Amino acid sequence: MEKIGRLNGKVALITGATSGLGRAVAERFVAEGAQVCIADKSQERLKEMQTHLGEAIITVHADVSTLEGNLKMVEATIEKFGRVDIFIGNAGIYDGNIGINDLSLNRIEAAFDEVMNVNVKGYLLGAKVVLQELLKTEGCMIFTASHASFYSAGGGPIYTASKHAIAGLIKELAYELAPKIRVNGVAPGVIATAMGMPNSLGSEAPSIISGVEQALPLPFIPESKDYADLYVLLASEGSKAMTGTIIQADNGISIRGLVRTSGGL
Ligand SMILES: NC(=O)c1ccc[n+]([C@@H]2O[C@H](COP(=O)([O-])OP(=O)(O)OC[C@H]3O[C@@H](n4cnc5c(N)ncnc54)[C@H](O)[C@@H]3O)[C@@H](O)[C@H]2O)c1
């Protein structure tokens, strides 16, 4: 019997989808009936995803910070599925929450280049190489932004600058590509994942989330899967009046004030 899902018959290309948020979005898209190309730099986890999700997906080993990697993932998607309806730029790395005072002179340039190359150039190149295919299907782009796309203290200056750049990219592309292609974003606050780090700043990202839930109006740390429905919404008819929008799914961080009123819940 045919599986009825909100993304039946759609083809999605998702970057950074072997772990964390991207993986959860890929799983949800398959459950909703989509065929998915997963592009990632981890060969080992790509293999595991292929076994996990089977024929509904293909996997492509690609570094999104390179033009070559982006071309490869689009070519593979067209070769296998013949079309692309949804492009999700999601692959990202963190700056370890290192503040400007602690960024040493001998690594600041390399760290900036590495983070910007993945977080910003990766999205731009992905959008560029998938554009002609999305024009054919009048599809959409969705980018993973962040609370750090709007506010301070979600990372250090490099990560925050990279995520602010994504907010600009979403708005510019949404304006340029209307009315044929909708471009939107999802801005999570915190996620229970350990993000990767640039080589120049070491391999281990320190956890910034332990204990932060007490400061959140909705006081829990969401799992990656808690955000997946937002991507389904932005990829489907239900959001057809939305472009240039970034959904802030941040447990209410952005509406936090100084003190609670009396008689609160
Ligand atoms: N973790 C958080 O608290 C949080 C909060 C807000 C936004 N985000 C954003 O969510 C997105 C996903 O992050 P996550 O938390 O799931 O982290 P993650 O490290 O679990 O997932 C990132 C994925 O991107 C892949 N990747 C990294 N560099 C790549 C490259 N050059 N080429 C191809 N693939 C590459 C990794 O292999 C990994 O599979 C990122 O854009 C991040 O900025 C994360």
CSV table of C-alpha atoms and ligand atoms in Angstrom, one decimal:
chain,number,residue,atom,x,y,z
A,1,MET,CA,0.0,0.0,0.0
A,2,GLU,CA,1.2,3.5,-0.8
A,3,LYS,CA,2.6,5.4,2.1
A,4,ILE,CA,0.7,8.7,2.6
A,5,GLY,CA,2.9,11.4,4.0
A,6,ARG,CA,3.0,15.2,3.9
A,7,LEU,CA,6.1,14.9,1.6
A,8,ASN,CA,5.0,12.1,-0.7
A,9,GLY,CA,6.7,12.3,-4.1
A,10,LYS,CA,9.1,15.0,-3.0
A,11,VAL,CA,12.9,14.8,-3.3
A,12,ALA,CA,15.0,16.5,-0.7
A,13,LEU,CA,18.7,17.2,-0.5
A,14,ILE,CA,20.0,17.7,3.1
A,15,THR,CA,23.5,18.6,4.1
A,16,GLY,CA,25.1,17.6,7.4
A,17,ALA,CA,22.4,14.9,7.8
A,18,THR,CA,24.3,12.0,9.4
A,19,SER,CA,24.1,13.4,12.9
A,20,GLY,CA,22.1,15.7,15.2
A,21,LEU,CA,19.5,17.9,13.7
A,22,GLY,CA,20.1,17.0,10.0
A,23,ARG,CA,19.8,13.3,10.8
A,24,ALA,CA,16.5,13.8,12.6
A,25,VAL,CA,15.1,15.9,9.7
A,26,ALA,CA,16.2,13.2,7.2
A,27,GLU,CA,14.5,10.5,9.2
A,28,ARG,CA,11.3,12.6,9.5
A,29,PHE,CA,11.3,13.4,5.7
A,30,VAL,CA,11.6,9.7,4.9
A,31,ALA,CA,8.7,9.0,7.3
A,32,GLU,CA,6.7,11.6,5.5
A,33,GLY,CA,7.2,9.9,2.1
A,34,ALA,CA,10.2,11.9,0.7
A,35,GLN,CA,13.2,10.5,-1.1
A,36,VAL,CA,16.3,12.1,0.4
A,37,CYS,CA,19.9,12.7,-0.6
A,38,ILE,CA,22.1,13.0,2.5
A,39,ALA,CA,25.4,14.8,2.0
A,40,ASP,CA,27.9,14.8,4.7
A,41,LYS,CA,31.7,14.6,5.4
A,42,SER,CA,31.5,11.6,7.6
A,43,GLN,CA,31.9,8.5,5.5
A,44,GLU,CA,31.3,6.1,8.4
A,45,ARG,CA,28.0,7.7,9.4
A,46,LEU,CA,26.9,7.9,5.8
A,47,LYS,CA,27.3,4.2,5.6
A,48,GLU,CA,25.3,3.7,8.8
A,49,MET,CA,22.5,6.0,7.5
A,50,GLN,CA,22.2,4.0,4.2
A,51,THR,CA,21.7,0.9,6.2
A,52,HIS,CA,19.3,2.6,8.6
A,53,LEU,CA,17.0,4.3,6.0
A,54,GLY,CA,17.5,2.0,3.0
A,55,GLU,CA,16.2,2.7,-0.5
A,56,ALA,CA,14.4,5.9,0.4
A,57,ILE,CA,17.8,7.6,0.5
A,58,ILE,CA,21.2,8.0,-1.2
A,59,THR,CA,24.3,9.2,0.5
A,60,VAL,CA,27.0,11.4,-0.9
A,61,HIS,CA,30.4,12.0,0.7
A,62,ALA,CA,30.9,15.7,0.2
A,63,ASP,CA,32.6,18.7,1.9
A,64,VAL,CA,30.0,21.5,1.7
A,65,SER,CA,32.7,24.1,2.0
A,66,THR,CA,33.9,23.3,-1.5
A,67,LEU,CA,32.2,23.9,-4.9
A,68,GLU,CA,33.2,20.4,-5.9
A,69,GLY,CA,31.4,18.9,-2.9
A,70,ASN,CA,28.2,20.9,-3.7
A,71,LEU,CA,28.2,20.0,-7.4
A,72,LYS,CA,28.7,16.3,-6.5
A,73,MET,CA,25.6,16.2,-4.2
A,74,VAL,CA,23.3,17.8,-6.7
A,75,GLU,CA,24.5,15.6,-9.6
A,76,ALA,CA,24.0,12.5,-7.5
A,77,THR,CA,20.5,13.5,-6.5
A,78,ILE,CA,19.5,14.2,-10.1
A,79,GLU,CA,21.1,11.0,-11.3
A,80,LYS,CA,19.2,8.9,-8.8
A,81,PHE,CA,15.9,10.7,-8.3
A,82,GLY,CA,15.6,13.0,-11.4
A,83,ARG,CA,14.6,16.1,-9.5
A,84,VAL,CA,15.1,18.2,-6.4
A,85,ASP,CA,12.1,19.9,-4.6
A,86,ILE,CA,13.7,20.8,-1.3
A,87,PHE,CA,17.2,21.9,-0.5
A,88,ILE,CA,18.1,22.0,3.2
A,89,GLY,CA,21.4,23.7,4.1
A,90,ASN,CA,22.2,22.4,7.6
A,91,ALA,CA,25.8,21.4,7.9
A,92,GLY,CA,27.5,23.6,10.5
A,93,ILE,CA,30.4,23.7,12.9
A,94,TYR,CA,30.8,25.6,16.2
A,95,ASP,CA,33.5,28.0,17.5
A,96,GLY,CA,33.6,26.4,20.9
A,97,ASN,CA,32.1,29.5,22.5
A,98,ILE,CA,35.6,31.1,22.5
A,99,GLY,CA,35.4,34.8,23.2
A,100,ILE,CA,37.5,37.4,21.4
A,101,ASN,CA,39.9,37.8,24.3
A,102,ASP,CA,40.7,34.1,24.3
A,103,LEU,CA,41.0,33.7,20.5
A,104,SER,CA,44.8,33.6,20.0
A,105,LEU,CA,46.4,35.6,17.2
A,106,ASN,CA,47.9,32.4,15.7
A,107,ARG,CA,44.5,30.7,15.2
A,108,ILE,CA,42.0,33.5,14.7
A,109,GLU,CA,42.3,33.7,11.0
A,110,ALA,CA,42.2,30.0,10.4
A,111,ALA,CA,39.2,29.6,12.8
A,112,PHE,CA,37.3,32.4,11.0
A,113,ASP,CA,38.0,30.8,7.6
A,114,GLU,CA,37.0,27.3,8.7
A,115,VAL,CA,33.7,28.3,10.4
A,116,MET,CA,32.7,30.8,7.7
A,117,ASN,CA,33.6,28.3,4.9
A,118,VAL,CA,31.2,25.6,6.3
A,119,ASN,CA,28.5,27.7,7.9
A,120,VAL,CA,28.1,30.5,5.3
A,121,LYS,CA,30.0,29.6,2.1
A,122,GLY,CA,28.5,26.0,2.3
A,123,TYR,CA,25.0,27.4,2.2
A,124,LEU,CA,25.7,29.9,-0.5
A,125,LEU,CA,27.3,27.3,-2.8
A,126,GLY,CA,24.6,24.8,-2.1
A,127,ALA,CA,22.0,27.4,-3.1
A,128,LYS,CA,23.9,28.3,-6.2
A,129,VAL,CA,24.4,24.8,-7.6
A,130,VAL,CA,20.8,23.6,-6.8
A,131,LEU,CA,19.1,26.7,-8.2
A,132,GLN,CA,18.5,25.5,-11.7
A,133,GLU,CA,16.9,22.3,-10.4
A,134,LEU,CA,14.7,24.1,-8.0
A,135,LEU,CA,13.5,26.5,-10.7
A,136,LYS,CA,12.3,23.4,-12.6
A,137,THR,CA,10.2,22.1,-9.7
A,138,GLU,CA,9.4,25.6,-8.2
A,139,GLY,CA,10.8,24.1,-5.0
A,140,CYS,CA,12.1,25.6,-1.8
A,141,MET,CA,15.2,26.1,0.3
A,142,ILE,CA,15.4,25.8,4.0
A,143,PHE,CA,18.5,26.8,6.0
A,144,THR,CA,19.3,26.0,9.6
A,145,ALA,CA,19.9,29.3,11.3
A,146,SER,CA,20.2,29.7,15.1
A,147,HIS,CA,19.3,31.8,18.1
A,148,ALA,CA,22.8,33.1,17.3
A,149,SER,CA,21.4,34.5,14.0
A,150,PHE,CA,19.7,37.2,16.1
A,151,TYR,CA,21.4,37.5,19.5
A,152,SER,CA,24.7,37.3,21.3
A,153,ALA,CA,25.9,34.6,23.7
A,154,GLY,CA,24.9,31.6,21.6
A,155,GLY,CA,28.6,31.1,20.7
A,156,GLY,CA,31.7,33.2,20.3
A,157,PRO,CA,32.1,36.1,17.8
A,158,ILE,CA,33.0,33.8,14.9
A,159,TYR,CA,30.0,31.5,15.2
A,160,THR,CA,27.6,34.4,16.0
A,161,ALA,CA,28.8,36.3,12.9
A,162,SER,CA,28.4,33.2,10.8
A,163,LYS,CA,24.9,32.6,11.9
A,164,HIS,CA,23.9,36.3,11.5
A,165,ALA,CA,25.2,36.0,7.9
A,166,ILE,CA,22.8,33.2,7.3
A,167,ALA,CA,19.9,35.4,8.3
A,168,GLY,CA,21.0,37.8,5.7
A,169,LEU,CA,21.4,35.1,3.1
A,170,ILE,CA,17.9,33.8,3.7
A,171,LYS,CA,16.4,37.3,3.3
A,172,GLU,CA,18.4,38.1,0.2
A,173,LEU,CA,17.7,34.8,-1.6
A,174,ALA,CA,14.1,34.9,-0.6
A,175,TYR,CA,13.7,38.3,-2.3
A,176,GLU,CA,15.8,37.4,-5.4
A,177,LEU,CA,14.1,34.0,-6.0
A,178,ALA,CA,10.4,35.0,-5.4
A,179,PRO,CA,8.0,34.0,-6.7
A,180,LYS,CA,9.4,30.7,-8.0
A,181,ILE,CA,11.4,29.5,-5.0
A,182,ARG,CA,10.6,30.0,-1.3
A,183,VAL,CA,13.5,30.5,1.0
A,184,ASN,CA,13.1,30.2,4.8
A,185,GLY,CA,15.0,29.2,7.9
A,186,VAL,CA,14.7,27.4,11.2
A,187,ALA,CA,16.5,29.0,14.2
A,188,PRO,CA,16.8,26.5,17.1
A,189,GLY,CA,17.9,27.8,20.5
A,190,VAL,CA,19.6,24.8,22.1
A,191,ILE,CA,19.8,21.2,20.9
A,192,ALA,CA,21.1,18.2,22.8
A,193,THR,CA,23.9,17.6,20.3
A,194,ALA,CA,27.7,18.0,20.4
A,195,MET,CA,28.6,20.1,17.4
A,196,GLY,CA,31.8,19.6,15.5
A,197,MET,CA,34.7,22.1,15.8
A,198,PRO,CA,37.1,23.6,13.3
A,199,ASN,CA,40.5,21.9,13.3
A,200,SER,CA,42.1,25.2,14.3
A,201,LEU,CA,40.2,25.3,17.6
A,202,GLY,CA,40.5,21.7,18.6
A,203,SER,CA,38.2,18.7,18.1
A,204,GLU,CA,36.0,18.9,21.2
A,205,ALA,CA,33.2,21.4,21.5
A,206,PRO,CA,32.6,22.3,25.1
A,207,SER,CA,29.0,21.8,26.3
A,208,ILE,CA,27.3,25.1,26.8
A,209,ILE,CA,23.9,23.6,27.5
A,210,SER,CA,24.3,21.9,30.9
A,211,GLY,CA,22.2,23.8,33.3
A,212,VAL,CA,20.9,26.4,30.8
A,213,GLU,CA,17.4,25.0,30.9
A,214,GLN,CA,16.7,26.8,34.1
A,215,ALA,CA,17.0,30.1,32.3
A,216,LEU,CA,14.6,29.1,29.5
A,217,PRO,CA,10.9,30.1,29.7
A,218,LEU,CA,10.2,26.6,28.4
A,219,PRO,CA,12.7,24.9,30.7
A,220,PHE,CA,13.9,21.8,28.8
A,221,ILE,CA,16.7,21.0,26.3
A,222,PRO,CA,15.0,19.8,23.1
A,223,GLU,CA,16.2,16.8,21.1
A,224,SER,CA,17.0,17.1,17.4
A,225,LYS,CA,13.7,15.4,16.5
A,226,ASP,CA,11.7,18.1,18.3
A,227,TYR,CA,12.6,20.5,15.5
A,228,ALA,CA,12.0,18.2,12.5
A,229,ASP,CA,8.3,19.1,12.0
A,230,LEU,CA,9.2,22.7,11.4
A,231,TYR,CA,11.2,21.6,8.3
A,232,VAL,CA,8.3,19.6,7.1
A,233,LEU,CA,6.0,22.6,7.5
A,234,LEU,CA,8.4,24.9,5.5
A,235,ALA,CA,8.8,22.2,2.8
A,236,SER,CA,5.0,21.8,2.3
A,237,GLU,CA,1.9,23.6,1.1
A,238,GLY,CA,1.1,24.7,4.6
A,239,SER,CA,3.7,27.4,4.4
A,240,LYS,CA,3.1,28.6,0.9
A,241,ALA,CA,2.6,32.2,2.0
A,242,MET,CA,6.0,32.2,3.8
A,243,THR,CA,9.3,33.3,2.3
A,244,GLY,CA,12.2,35.1,4.0
A,245,THR,CA,10.9,33.9,7.3
A,246,ILE,CA,13.1,32.4,10.0
A,247,ILE,CA,11.1,30.4,12.6
A,248,GLN,CA,12.6,31.0,16.0
A,249,ALA,CA,12.2,27.8,18.0
A,250,ASP,CA,14.2,28.8,21.0
A,251,ASN,CA,12.3,27.8,24.1
A,252,GLY,CA,11.4,31.4,24.5
A,253,ILE,CA,15.0,32.7,25.0
A,254,SER,CA,14.3,35.7,22.8
A,255,ILE,CA,11.3,36.8,25.0
A,256,ARG,CA,13.2,36.5,28.3
A,257,GLY,CA,13.1,39.6,30.4
A,258,LEU,CA,14.8,40.8,33.5
A,259,VAL,CA,12.3,39.7,36.2
A,260,ARG,CA,9.2,37.7,36.4
A,261,THR,CA,5.9,39.5,37.2
A,262,SER,CA,4.3,38.5,40.4
A,263,GLY,CA,1.8,35.7,40.2
A,264,GLY,CA,3.5,34.0,37.3
A,265,LEU,CA,3.0,30.3,36.6
B,1,LIG,N1,23.5,22.2,18.6
B,1,LIG,C1,22.9,23.3,18.9
B,1,LIG,O1,22.7,23.7,20.0
B,1,LIG,C2,22.4,24.2,17.7
B,1,LIG,C3,21.7,25.3,18.0
B,1,LIG,C4,21.2,26.1,16.9
B,1,LIG,C5,21.6,25.8,15.6
B,1,LIG,N2,22.4,24.7,15.4
B,1,LIG,C6,22.7,24.5,14.0
B,1,LIG,O2,22.2,23.2,13.6
B,1,LIG,C7,22.9,22.7,12.5
B,1,LIG,C8,23.3,21.2,12.8
B,1,LIG,O3,24.1,21.1,14.0
B,1,LIG,P1,24.0,19.9,15.0
B,1,LIG,O4,23.8,20.5,16.3
B,1,LIG,O5,23.1,18.9,14.5
B,1,LIG,O6,25.5,19.4,14.9
B,1,LIG,P2,26.2,18.0,14.5
B,1,LIG,O7,27.6,18.2,14.6
B,1,LIG,O8,25.5,16.9,15.2
B,1,LIG,O9,25.8,17.9,12.9
B,1,LIG,C9,26.4,18.6,11.9
B,1,LIG,C10,26.6,17.7,10.7
B,1,LIG,O10,27.3,18.5,9.7
B,1,LIG,C11,28.3,17.7,9.1
B,1,LIG,N3,29.4,18.6,8.6
B,1,LIG,C12,30.2,19.4,9.3
B,1,LIG,N4,31.0,20.0,8.4
B,1,LIG,C13,30.7,19.6,7.2
B,1,LIG,C14,31.3,19.8,5.9
B,1,LIG,N5,32.3,20.7,5.7
B,1,LIG,N6,30.8,19.1,4.8
B,1,LIG,C15,29.7,18.3,5.0
B,1,LIG,N7,29.2,18.0,6.2
B,1,LIG,C16,29.7,18.6,7.3
B,1,LIG,C17,28.8,16.8,10.3
B,1,LIG,O11,29.5,15.7,9.8
B,1,LIG,C18,27.5,16.5,11.0
B,1,LIG,O12,26.9,15.3,10.4
B,1,LIG,C19,24.1,23.6,12.4
B,1,LIG,O13,23.9,24.5,11.3
B,1,LIG,C20,24.2,24.4,13.7
B,1,LIG,O14,24.8,25.6,13.5
B,1,LIG,C21,22.8,23.9,16.4
